C-alpha positions as CSV (number, residue, x, y, z in Angstrom):
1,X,-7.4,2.4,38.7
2,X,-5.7,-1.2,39.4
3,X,-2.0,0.6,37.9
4,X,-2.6,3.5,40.2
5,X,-3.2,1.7,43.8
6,X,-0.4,-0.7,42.5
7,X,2.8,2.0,41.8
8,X,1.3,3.8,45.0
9,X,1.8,0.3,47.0
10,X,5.1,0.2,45.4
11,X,6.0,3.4,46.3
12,X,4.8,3.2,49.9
13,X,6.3,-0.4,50.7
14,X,10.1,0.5,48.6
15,X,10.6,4.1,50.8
16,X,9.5,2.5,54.0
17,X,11.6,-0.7,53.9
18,X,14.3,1.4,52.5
19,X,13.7,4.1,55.3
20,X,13.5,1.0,58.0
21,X,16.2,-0.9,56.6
22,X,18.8,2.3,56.8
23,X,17.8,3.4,60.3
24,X,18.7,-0.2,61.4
25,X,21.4,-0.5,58.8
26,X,22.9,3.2,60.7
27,X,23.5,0.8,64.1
28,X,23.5,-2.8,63.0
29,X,24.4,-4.0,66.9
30,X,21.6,-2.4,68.2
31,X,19.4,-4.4,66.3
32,X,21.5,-7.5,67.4
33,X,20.5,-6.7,70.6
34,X,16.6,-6.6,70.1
35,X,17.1,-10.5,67.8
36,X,19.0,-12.0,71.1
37,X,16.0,-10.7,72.7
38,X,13.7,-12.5,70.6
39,X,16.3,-15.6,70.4
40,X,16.2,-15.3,74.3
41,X,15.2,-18.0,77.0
42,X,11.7,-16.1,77.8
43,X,10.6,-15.6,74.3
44,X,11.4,-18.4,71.6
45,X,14.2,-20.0,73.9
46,X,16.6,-20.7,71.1
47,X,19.8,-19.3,73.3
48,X,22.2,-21.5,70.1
49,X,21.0,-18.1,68.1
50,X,22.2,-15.9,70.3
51,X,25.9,-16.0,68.9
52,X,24.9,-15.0,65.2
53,X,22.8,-12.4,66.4
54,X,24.9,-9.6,64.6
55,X,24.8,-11.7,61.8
56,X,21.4,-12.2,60.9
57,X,21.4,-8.4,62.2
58,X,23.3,-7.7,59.2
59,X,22.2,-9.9,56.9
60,X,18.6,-9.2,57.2
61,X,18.6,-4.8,57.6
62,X,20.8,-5.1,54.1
63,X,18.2,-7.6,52.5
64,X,15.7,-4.9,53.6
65,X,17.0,-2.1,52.2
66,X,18.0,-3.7,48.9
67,X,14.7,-5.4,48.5
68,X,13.0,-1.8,48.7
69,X,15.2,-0.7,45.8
70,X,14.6,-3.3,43.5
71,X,11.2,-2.9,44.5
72,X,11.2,0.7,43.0
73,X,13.4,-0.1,39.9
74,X,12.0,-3.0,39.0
75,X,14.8,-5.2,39.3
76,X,12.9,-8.8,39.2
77,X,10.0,-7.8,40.3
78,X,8.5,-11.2,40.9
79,X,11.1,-12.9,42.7
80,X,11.5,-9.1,44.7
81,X,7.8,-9.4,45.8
82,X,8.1,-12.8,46.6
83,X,11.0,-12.2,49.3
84,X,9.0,-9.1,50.6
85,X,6.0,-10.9,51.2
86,X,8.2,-13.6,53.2
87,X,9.9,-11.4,55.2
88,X,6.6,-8.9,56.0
89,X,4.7,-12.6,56.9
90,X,8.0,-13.1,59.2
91,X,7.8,-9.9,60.7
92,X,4.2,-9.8,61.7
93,X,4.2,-13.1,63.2
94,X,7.2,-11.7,65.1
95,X,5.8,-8.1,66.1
96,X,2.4,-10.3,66.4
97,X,4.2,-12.8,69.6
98,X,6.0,-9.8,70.9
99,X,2.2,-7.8,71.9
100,X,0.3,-10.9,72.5
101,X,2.6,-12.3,74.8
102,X,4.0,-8.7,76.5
103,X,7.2,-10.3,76.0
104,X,9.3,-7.9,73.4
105,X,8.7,-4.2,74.6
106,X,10.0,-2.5,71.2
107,X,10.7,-4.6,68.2
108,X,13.2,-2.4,66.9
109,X,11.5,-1.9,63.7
110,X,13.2,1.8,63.3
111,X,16.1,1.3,65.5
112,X,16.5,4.2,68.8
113,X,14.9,6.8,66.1
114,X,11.0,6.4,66.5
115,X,10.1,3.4,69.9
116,X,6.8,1.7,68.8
117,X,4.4,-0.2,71.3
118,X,4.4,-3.8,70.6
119,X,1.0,-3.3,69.1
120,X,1.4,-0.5,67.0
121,X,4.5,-2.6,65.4
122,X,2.1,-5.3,64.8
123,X,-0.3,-2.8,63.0
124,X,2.2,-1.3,60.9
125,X,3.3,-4.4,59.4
126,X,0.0,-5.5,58.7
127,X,-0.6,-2.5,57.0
128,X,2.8,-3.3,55.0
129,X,1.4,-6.8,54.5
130,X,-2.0,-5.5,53.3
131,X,0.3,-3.3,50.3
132,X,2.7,-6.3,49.3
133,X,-0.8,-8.4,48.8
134,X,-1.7,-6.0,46.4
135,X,2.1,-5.7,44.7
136,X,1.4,-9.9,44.7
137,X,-1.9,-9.8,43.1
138,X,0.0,-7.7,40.4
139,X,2.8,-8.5,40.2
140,X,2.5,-8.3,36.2
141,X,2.2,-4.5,36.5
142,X,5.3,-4.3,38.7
143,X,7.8,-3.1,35.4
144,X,11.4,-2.0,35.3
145,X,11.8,1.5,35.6
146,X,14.8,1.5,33.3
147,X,16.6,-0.8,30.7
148,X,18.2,-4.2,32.3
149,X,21.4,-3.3,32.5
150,X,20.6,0.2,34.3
151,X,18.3,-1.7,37.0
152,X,21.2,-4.6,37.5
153,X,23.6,-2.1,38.1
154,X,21.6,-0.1,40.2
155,X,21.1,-3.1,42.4
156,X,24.4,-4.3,42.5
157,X,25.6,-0.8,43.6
158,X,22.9,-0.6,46.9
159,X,24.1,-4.3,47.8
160,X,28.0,-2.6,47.6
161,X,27.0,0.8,49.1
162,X,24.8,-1.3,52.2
163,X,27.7,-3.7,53.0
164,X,30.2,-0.9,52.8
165,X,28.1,1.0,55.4
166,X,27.9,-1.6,57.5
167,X,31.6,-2.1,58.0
168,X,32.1,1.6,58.7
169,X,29.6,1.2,61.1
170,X,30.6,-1.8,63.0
171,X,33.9,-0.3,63.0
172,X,33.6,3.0,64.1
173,X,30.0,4.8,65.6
174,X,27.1,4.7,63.9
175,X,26.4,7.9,61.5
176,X,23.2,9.6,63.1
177,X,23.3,8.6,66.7
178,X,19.6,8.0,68.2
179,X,20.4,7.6,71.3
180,X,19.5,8.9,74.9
181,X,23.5,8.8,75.4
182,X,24.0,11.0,72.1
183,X,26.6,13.6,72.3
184,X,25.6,17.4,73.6
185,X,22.5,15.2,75.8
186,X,22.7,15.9,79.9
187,X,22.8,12.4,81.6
188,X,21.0,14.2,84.7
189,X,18.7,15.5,82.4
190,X,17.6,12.5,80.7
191,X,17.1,11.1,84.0
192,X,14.9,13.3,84.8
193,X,10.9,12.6,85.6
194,X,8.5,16.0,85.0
195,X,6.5,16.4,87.5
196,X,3.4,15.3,87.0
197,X,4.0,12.7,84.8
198,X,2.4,9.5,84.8
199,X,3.2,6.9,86.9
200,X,3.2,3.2,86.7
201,X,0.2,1.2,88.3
202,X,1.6,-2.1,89.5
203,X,0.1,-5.0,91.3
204,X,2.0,-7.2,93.7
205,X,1.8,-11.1,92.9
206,X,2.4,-13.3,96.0
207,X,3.4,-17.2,94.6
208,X,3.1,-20.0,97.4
209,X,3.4,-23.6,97.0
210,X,-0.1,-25.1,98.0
211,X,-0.3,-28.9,98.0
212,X,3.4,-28.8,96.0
213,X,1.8,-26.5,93.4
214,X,2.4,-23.3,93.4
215,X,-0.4,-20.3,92.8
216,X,0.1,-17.3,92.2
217,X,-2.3,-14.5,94.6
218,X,-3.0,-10.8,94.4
219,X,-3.5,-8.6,97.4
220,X,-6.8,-8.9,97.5
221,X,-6.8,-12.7,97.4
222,X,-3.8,-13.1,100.6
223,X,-7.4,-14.0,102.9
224,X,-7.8,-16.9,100.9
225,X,-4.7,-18.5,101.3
226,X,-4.9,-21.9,102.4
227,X,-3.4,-22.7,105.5
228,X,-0.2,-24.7,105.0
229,X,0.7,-23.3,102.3
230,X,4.3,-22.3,101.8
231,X,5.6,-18.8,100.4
232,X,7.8,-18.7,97.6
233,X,8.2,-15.4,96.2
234,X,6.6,-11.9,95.4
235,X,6.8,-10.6,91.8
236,X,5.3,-6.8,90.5
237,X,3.0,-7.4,87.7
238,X,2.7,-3.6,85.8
239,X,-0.7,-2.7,84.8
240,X,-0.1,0.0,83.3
241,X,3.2,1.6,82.2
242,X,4.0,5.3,83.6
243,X,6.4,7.6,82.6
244,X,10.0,6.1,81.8
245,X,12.8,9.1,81.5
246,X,15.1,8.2,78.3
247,X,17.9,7.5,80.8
248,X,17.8,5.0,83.2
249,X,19.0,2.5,85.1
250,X,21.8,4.0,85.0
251,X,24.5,3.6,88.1
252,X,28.1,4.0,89.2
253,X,28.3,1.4,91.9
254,X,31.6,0.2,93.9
255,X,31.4,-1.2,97.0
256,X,27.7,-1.0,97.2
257,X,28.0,2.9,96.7
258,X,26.6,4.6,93.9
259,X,28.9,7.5,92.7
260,X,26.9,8.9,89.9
261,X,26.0,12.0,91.7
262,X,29.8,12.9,92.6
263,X,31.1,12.0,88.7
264,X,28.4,14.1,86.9
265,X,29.5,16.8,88.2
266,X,33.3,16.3,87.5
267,X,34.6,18.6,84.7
268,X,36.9,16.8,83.0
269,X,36.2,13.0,83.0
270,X,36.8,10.3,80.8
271,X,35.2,6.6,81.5
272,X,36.1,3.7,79.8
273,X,33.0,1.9,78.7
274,X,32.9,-1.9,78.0
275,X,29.8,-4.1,79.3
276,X,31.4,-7.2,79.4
277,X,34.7,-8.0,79.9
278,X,34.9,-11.7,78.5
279,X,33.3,-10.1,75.1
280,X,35.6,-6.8,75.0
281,X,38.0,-6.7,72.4
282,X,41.2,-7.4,73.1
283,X,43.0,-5.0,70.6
284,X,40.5,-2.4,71.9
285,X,41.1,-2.8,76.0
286,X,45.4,-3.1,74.8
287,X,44.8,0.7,73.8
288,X,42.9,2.1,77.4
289,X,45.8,2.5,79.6
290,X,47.7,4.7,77.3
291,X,44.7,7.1,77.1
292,X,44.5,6.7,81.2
293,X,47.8,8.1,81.2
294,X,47.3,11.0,78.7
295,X,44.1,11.8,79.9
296,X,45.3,12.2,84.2
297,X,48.2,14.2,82.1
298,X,45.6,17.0,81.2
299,X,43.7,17.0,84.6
300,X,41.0,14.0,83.7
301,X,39.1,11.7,86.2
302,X,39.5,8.4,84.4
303,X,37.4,5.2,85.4
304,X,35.7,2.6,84.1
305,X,32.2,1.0,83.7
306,X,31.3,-2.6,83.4
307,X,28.4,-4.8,84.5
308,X,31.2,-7.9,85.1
309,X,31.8,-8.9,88.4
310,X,35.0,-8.7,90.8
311,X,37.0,-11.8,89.0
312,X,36.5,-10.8,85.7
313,X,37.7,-7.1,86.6
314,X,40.6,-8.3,88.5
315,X,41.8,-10.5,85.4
316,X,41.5,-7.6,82.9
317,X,43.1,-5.4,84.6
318,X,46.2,-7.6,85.2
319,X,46.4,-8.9,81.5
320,X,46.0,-5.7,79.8
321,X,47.6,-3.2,83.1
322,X,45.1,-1.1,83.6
323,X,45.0,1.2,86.2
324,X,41.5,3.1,86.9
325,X,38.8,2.2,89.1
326,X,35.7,-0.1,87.7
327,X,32.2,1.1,88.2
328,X,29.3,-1.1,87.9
329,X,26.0,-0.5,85.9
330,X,23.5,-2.4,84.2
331,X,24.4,-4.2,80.8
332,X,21.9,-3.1,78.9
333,X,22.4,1.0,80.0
334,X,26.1,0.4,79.1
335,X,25.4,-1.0,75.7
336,X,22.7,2.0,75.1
337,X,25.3,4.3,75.7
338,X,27.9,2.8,73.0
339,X,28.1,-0.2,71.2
340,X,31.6,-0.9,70.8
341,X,33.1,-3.2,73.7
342,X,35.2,-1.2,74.9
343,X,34.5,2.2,73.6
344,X,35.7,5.7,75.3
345,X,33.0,8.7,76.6
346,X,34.1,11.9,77.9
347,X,31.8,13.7,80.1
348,X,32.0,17.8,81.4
349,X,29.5,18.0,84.1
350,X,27.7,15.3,83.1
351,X,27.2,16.4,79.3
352,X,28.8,13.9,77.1
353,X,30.8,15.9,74.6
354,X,33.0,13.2,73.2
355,X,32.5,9.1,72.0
356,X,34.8,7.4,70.3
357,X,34.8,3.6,68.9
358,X,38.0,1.9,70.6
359,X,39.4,2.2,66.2
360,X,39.1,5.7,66.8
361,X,40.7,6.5,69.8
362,X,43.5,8.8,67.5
363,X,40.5,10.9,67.0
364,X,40.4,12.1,71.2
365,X,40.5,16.1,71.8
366,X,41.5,16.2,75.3
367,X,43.1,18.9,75.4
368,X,40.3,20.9,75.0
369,X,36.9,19.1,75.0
370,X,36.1,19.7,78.5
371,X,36.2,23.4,78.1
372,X,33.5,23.1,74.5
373,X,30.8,23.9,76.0
């Protein structure tokens, strides 16, 4: 009975952390994103982290993977199960922080595929933590599958085939793409919110400064504000979460005008996508204004998105001569919809039918793509 809830633990914890591992391992920056959240002033304020974020991305979505497969072959079974039981320990105190203190909303566990609550994060992994216990207690009956030269290889091959997949990846668009932003999806569409859908129950917080303190006050508690006391600000405190459409946040804003509604409607339009302009790749933005100038050719509305601000715009444009208009939207809804900086979407009636990683820009259709659908 011991052998059987054992190889079933082994089972169980080897396909999920290889399952996990993949789905993070398909879009490596996106989970880069969610450790610079963690790494973050609000949450463990280590901001010095911030720059290896991609890294440690890497580093740790390939160790998860590889760990699952030597898991299931066997390869050294002792010192596997003694990394997985480090790394599950890591991740529960992680998912743990992230619902206790409301401060990390998904943990990113399965990348854009499958959004868990902070809390039902926390209870997968000590559900995962509760297996490995078991795989530790014994660890004795934790055998190779095959002889040792079969297992090493077998190893060595998922550590080859994982960082090979990662390069492709960082370099061109992930494999399966998760996201709201995912070619054939409507952006009006994913805006969209049913009607009748739940909506968000939120409490206003007044903070004055009483006595050089300051309190924080609900509605209800404005009467007993002493007098004296000085207002400092008002902040919304959500009780509890509504409906949030896949797609939003999203804007087209110049001059304090938001274009979004005129542009998703255009036919044929191409926007240049790169969140920030300090960060974007030089070799990548060198490559935009010939694809401005192809793309007007054919009958293409060409501008561009950024969440910089005026100076930075100006400066780009000059160094690298670009000549389209700059939109502004939200850094986080720019890097949802791709993750290279800059990368190239083309929209027909505000259906994306085309992304492209700024490597790939050879691989354009635009003589024709507007007219897929």
């Amino acid at each position: 009975m011991k052998n059987i809830i054992t190889q079933f633990s082994r089972l169980f914890v080897g396909v999920l952390f290889i399952i996990s591992g993949l789905i993070k391992l398909n879009d490596p920056v996106g989970f880069s994103y969610k450790l610079a959240e963690y790494f973050s002033e609000p949450v463990f304020n280590m901001p010095f982290l911030e720059p290896l974020a991609l890294g440690l991305a890497i580093f740790l979505v390939i160790l998860e993977v590889v760990l699952g497969i030597a898991l299931l072959v066997g390869y050294k079974s002792k010192t596997t199960i003694w990394f997985l039981l480090l790394l599950i320990v890591f991740f529960t105190f992680l998912t743990f922080y992230s619902a206790y203190f409301d401060v990390v909303k998904d943990c990113g566990c399965f990348g854009d595929a499958l959004h868990l609550t902070p809390w039902q994060s926390f209870t997968k992994d000590v559900v995962l933590l509760f297996f490995i216990l078991i795989l530790f207690i014994n660890k004795k009956l934790v055998k190779p599958l095959f002889s040792n030269n079969i297992t090493n290889g077998l190893t060595i091959i998922s550590v080859a085939l994982c960082a090979f997949m990662a390069y492709w990846v960082l370099n061109h668009n992930p494999i399966k793409d998760f996201r709201p932003f995912k070619v054939g999806n409507n952006i009006e569409k994913g805006m969209e919110v049913p009607e009748g859908a739940p909506k968000s129950v939120v409490e206003m917080i007044f903070i004055y400064k009483v006595n050089g303190v300051e309190k924080e006050f609900s509605e209800k508690d404005l009467m007993k504000i002493p007098e004296g006391a000085t207002f400092v600000d008002r902040k919304d405190k959500v009780i509890t979460e509504g409906y949030v459409p896949p797609i939003h946040d999203f804007t087209m804003v110049k001059d304090d005008s938001d274009y979004k509604a005129e542009f998703l409607k255009e036919p044929k339009l191409v926007i240049f996508v790169t969140y920030d302009l300090n960060l974007s790749a030089p070799e990548g933005m060198k490559k935009l204004e010939k694809v401005n100038q192809e793309a007007k050719a054919k009958g293409y509305k060409v501008i561009a998105m950024t969440a910089s601000g005026p100076d930075e715009i100006a400066k780009a444009k000059k160094r690298y001569g670009l000549n389209v208009d700059f939109y502004f939207c939200d850094a986080t809804a720019l890097k949802t919809i791709e993750r290279a900086n800059p990368s190239i979407v083309v929209l027909h009636n505000g259906t994306i039918v085309q992304k492209v990683h700024y490597n790939d820009v050879d691989d354009l259709k635009l003589s024709d793509v507007a007219y897929s659908l």
